[in-house]
Amino acid sequence: MAAQRLPVRKTYKLYIGGKFPRSESGRSYEVFGQDRKKEFLANAAQGSRKDVRDAVKAARSAVSGWAGATAYNRGQVLYRVGEVLEGRREQFISEVAASEGLTRPLATRVVDAAIDRWVWYAGWSDKLAQVLGNLNPVAGPYFDISAPEPTGVVGVLAPQASSLLGLVSVIAPAIVSGNTVVVLTSEDRPLPAISFSEVLATSDVPAGVVNIITGRTAELAPWLASHRDVNAIDLAGAADAADVSWGELEASGADSVKRVVRPAGDGADAIEPDWSVTPDLHRVRAFLETKTVWHPKGR
Amino acid sequence: MSGSVAKSQAREILEVTSPTNSSIRSWLHGLPGVDQVGCEARATGLATRSIKTSSKAWGIDLAISMIDLTTLEGADTPGKVRGLCAKGAAPDPSDPSTPPVAAICVYNDMVEVARAALHGTGIHVAAVATAFPSGRASMTVKLADTSDAVAAGADEVDMVIDRGAFLAGDYRKVFDQIAATKEVCARPGDRPDAHLKVILETGELVTYDNVRRASWLAMLAGADFIKTSTGKIAPAATMPVTLIMLQAVRDWRELTGSMVGVKPAGGIRTSKDALRYLVMVSEIAGDDWLDPQWFRFGASSLLGDLLLQRQKQRLGVYSGADYVTID
C-alpha cells in the first residue's frame, strides 16, 4: 500500500517590492471556487491600506530603473515572463479552472490566450515610440520631436471576473512602456494573480515593477485612488465589485490629477469587457506622457 | 555653565585638586557596566509601543521642531545653504502651521550665510568644528576652527572628541580638549555663549561601556549636549546607544542638578523611527527632555518623511515625494 501523503498546502501571500510578505494587518480571508460546489480553495492575505502604501513606495522606487531600461531590454524581460508562464501552463489551467469555475478545455483556452496576450504586449515595447511618437512639421530650422514616456506609478484594479486573462490584459499595457504598477486583484478570484507574481519574481522583472495585493476591493481602492504618489489608475476592476463606485474613485483621483481609465459601460451599469478580443493600444496610450523637444537643425 | 565653572565642578565630583588621567579613569571605570542584551531588549521593547493618532500628530510636530537640519558636504554652496535655511523656516510651504526646525547645521565657513538667511526666524545656526569629522588635528587648529565658528556667530558648536585618545585610555586629553573648546565657546559681554555639543562618534567607540564612559566624560568636561555621531560613519545613531546616553543625562541631573541635552544624529530617516526615539526620551530620561532645547535629531532626509506623514494626517490621503521639497 502506498503511504498516504500529507497535503502540502500553499500559503497565498502578497507580492510587494519583489518579496512575498503577509499582510501587515495579519488578516486573511477565505477564497472559494466559483463553480456550483463553492469549494474552499485557500486562505488569501487580506491586504490593508498600509500594504497599499508600502506597495506604492516599492513601485515608486522601481520607476527610475524600469523606465530607464532600454525598450529592447524591457521587451526581453517581458518575453521571458511569457516563457515562464508557458512552463507553468498546467498549474495555471488548474487554478483558473478552480477559481473561475471553468471546464478544463475552456480554462486551457483562457490560459493560452493570456500567455499570447502577454507576448503580444511584450512585442510592443520597442515599437511604441514609432507608432505613438512623431517628428512634427514646423516652420523653422528645427527638428520638433514628440516621444512617449511612461507616466510613473499606475494603480490597477484588476478585473473581477477574469482572473488571469483579464489580469495580464491590464498589467502588461501599463508596464510595457516603463510604468510600474500596484495591482489590487479580483476580490473573489485572487489566486491566479498570486501564482502570476511567482512567475514575475522568477523572470528578471526588477523588484517593485509589479506589486500585487489581494483583499477587499471596496476597502483598498479608495486609498489607491487617492494616493498622491500614484500617477494614473485603471478602474477596470471597479465593474461588478461589491460596494465600489468608480465615479467616486475617479473623483478622488482627480484631486491629484491622475490619469484615469474608466471601466467599460456607463455608471452603475459598468461592465467588464470581453478580454478574449484582441486589444488595441488604448490601454498603453492611457499611461503615457508625451515629451516634445525642439532641436536646432544644423548644416 | 562656563568653562571654569565646569572645571571646578569636575574637581568636586572627582574629589581631586586637578583631574588626572588616573582619577578620571578610576571614576569612569567605576560606572556600572552596560548589560548589552538587556539594553538592546529594552530599546527593542520601547520601539513596539502603539501610538494613537492624536499623539502621533503631536509627536510629528515635536520631532520637526527638534530637527537640526544638516548639510555637511564638500559640495555645499551658499545657495544650497540658503535653500536649506528657507526649508527649515517653512518646512511645508503648503501648510503654514508646520513648525520650523530647531537649527541649521553647517560647516563653519557657511555660518555667516546661514545666519543672514535665518535672520529674524529664531532658528539657531549650528557649526561643526574641531576638525570635523575625524578630529585629527592639533589642538591649536581645533581651537582656531572653533573660534572661527563662534566669531562668525554660531549659536551652537558641534565638536568631535579625539576617539583615538579615548580608545588609548588618555581620558585626560579628551577632557582637556572638551574643556578648552568650551572656553572658546564663551562670548564676551551680554551675548550668549555658543552651546557646545560633543560628538562621541559612538560607531567608533566599539562597546556600550565606552559609550557610557564617553558620555560621562563629556558631561564632566562641560558639554551642553552629547551627540551620537558625525553621520559620516556607519553605524550612526542607534536606539540602544541613545538609550545609554539618555540614562547618562538622567543620572547626571541626579548627581549635579543640571540638565544636558542629547542628540542622535545620522541614520534616522522615518517618522516611525523618530516617534520611537521620542517614546524612549520620555521613558528613559523623562518628559523634561521632550523639548527642542534638550533633545535634537541630527537629520536631513527625516524631515521629508515627517512632512509626508503630516500631510497624510491633515488630508486623510497618502502623500508622495512630489509634494515635499528635495534637499
CSV table of C-alpha atoms in Angstrom, one decimal, chain A residues 49-50 52-53 57 60 223 226-229 231 255-257, chain B residues 56 272 305 309 311-312 315-323:
chain,number,residue,atom,x,y,z
A,49,ARG,CA,-4.2,50.4,3.4
A,50,LYS,CA,-0.7,50.2,4.8
A,52,VAL,CA,-1.1,49.6,-0.4
A,53,ARG,CA,1.2,52.4,0.9
A,57,LYS,CA,6.6,53.1,-2.2
A,60,ARG,CA,7.9,54.4,-6.9
A,223,TRP,CA,-6.6,54.5,-0.7
A,226,SER,CA,-6.5,59.0,-3.5
A,227,HIS,CA,-2.7,58.3,-3.1
A,228,ARG,CA,-0.9,61.4,-4.2
A,229,ASP,CA,2.2,59.4,-5.3
A,231,ASN,CA,0.1,59.0,-11.3
A,255,ASP,CA,-7.6,65.6,-6.6
A,256,SER,CA,-4.1,64.6,-7.5
A,257,VAL,CA,-4.6,65.0,-11.3
B,56,LYS,CA,1.2,60.8,16.7
B,272,LYS,CA,8.3,55.9,12.8
B,305,ASP,CA,9.1,61.8,5.8
B,309,GLN,CA,3.1,61.9,7.5
B,311,GLN,CA,0.2,65.8,5.1
B,312,LYS,CA,-1.4,62.3,5.5
B,315,LEU,CA,-5.6,65.4,4.2
B,316,GLY,CA,-6.5,61.8,5.0
B,317,VAL,CA,-4.8,60.5,1.9
B,318,TYR,CA,-1.3,59.2,1.4
B,319,SER,CA,1.1,61.7,0.1
B,320,GLY,CA,4.2,61.4,-2.1
B,321,ALA,CA,7.7,62.8,-2.6
B,322,ASP,CA,6.3,65.2,-5.3
B,323,TYR,CA,4.7,67.2,-2.5
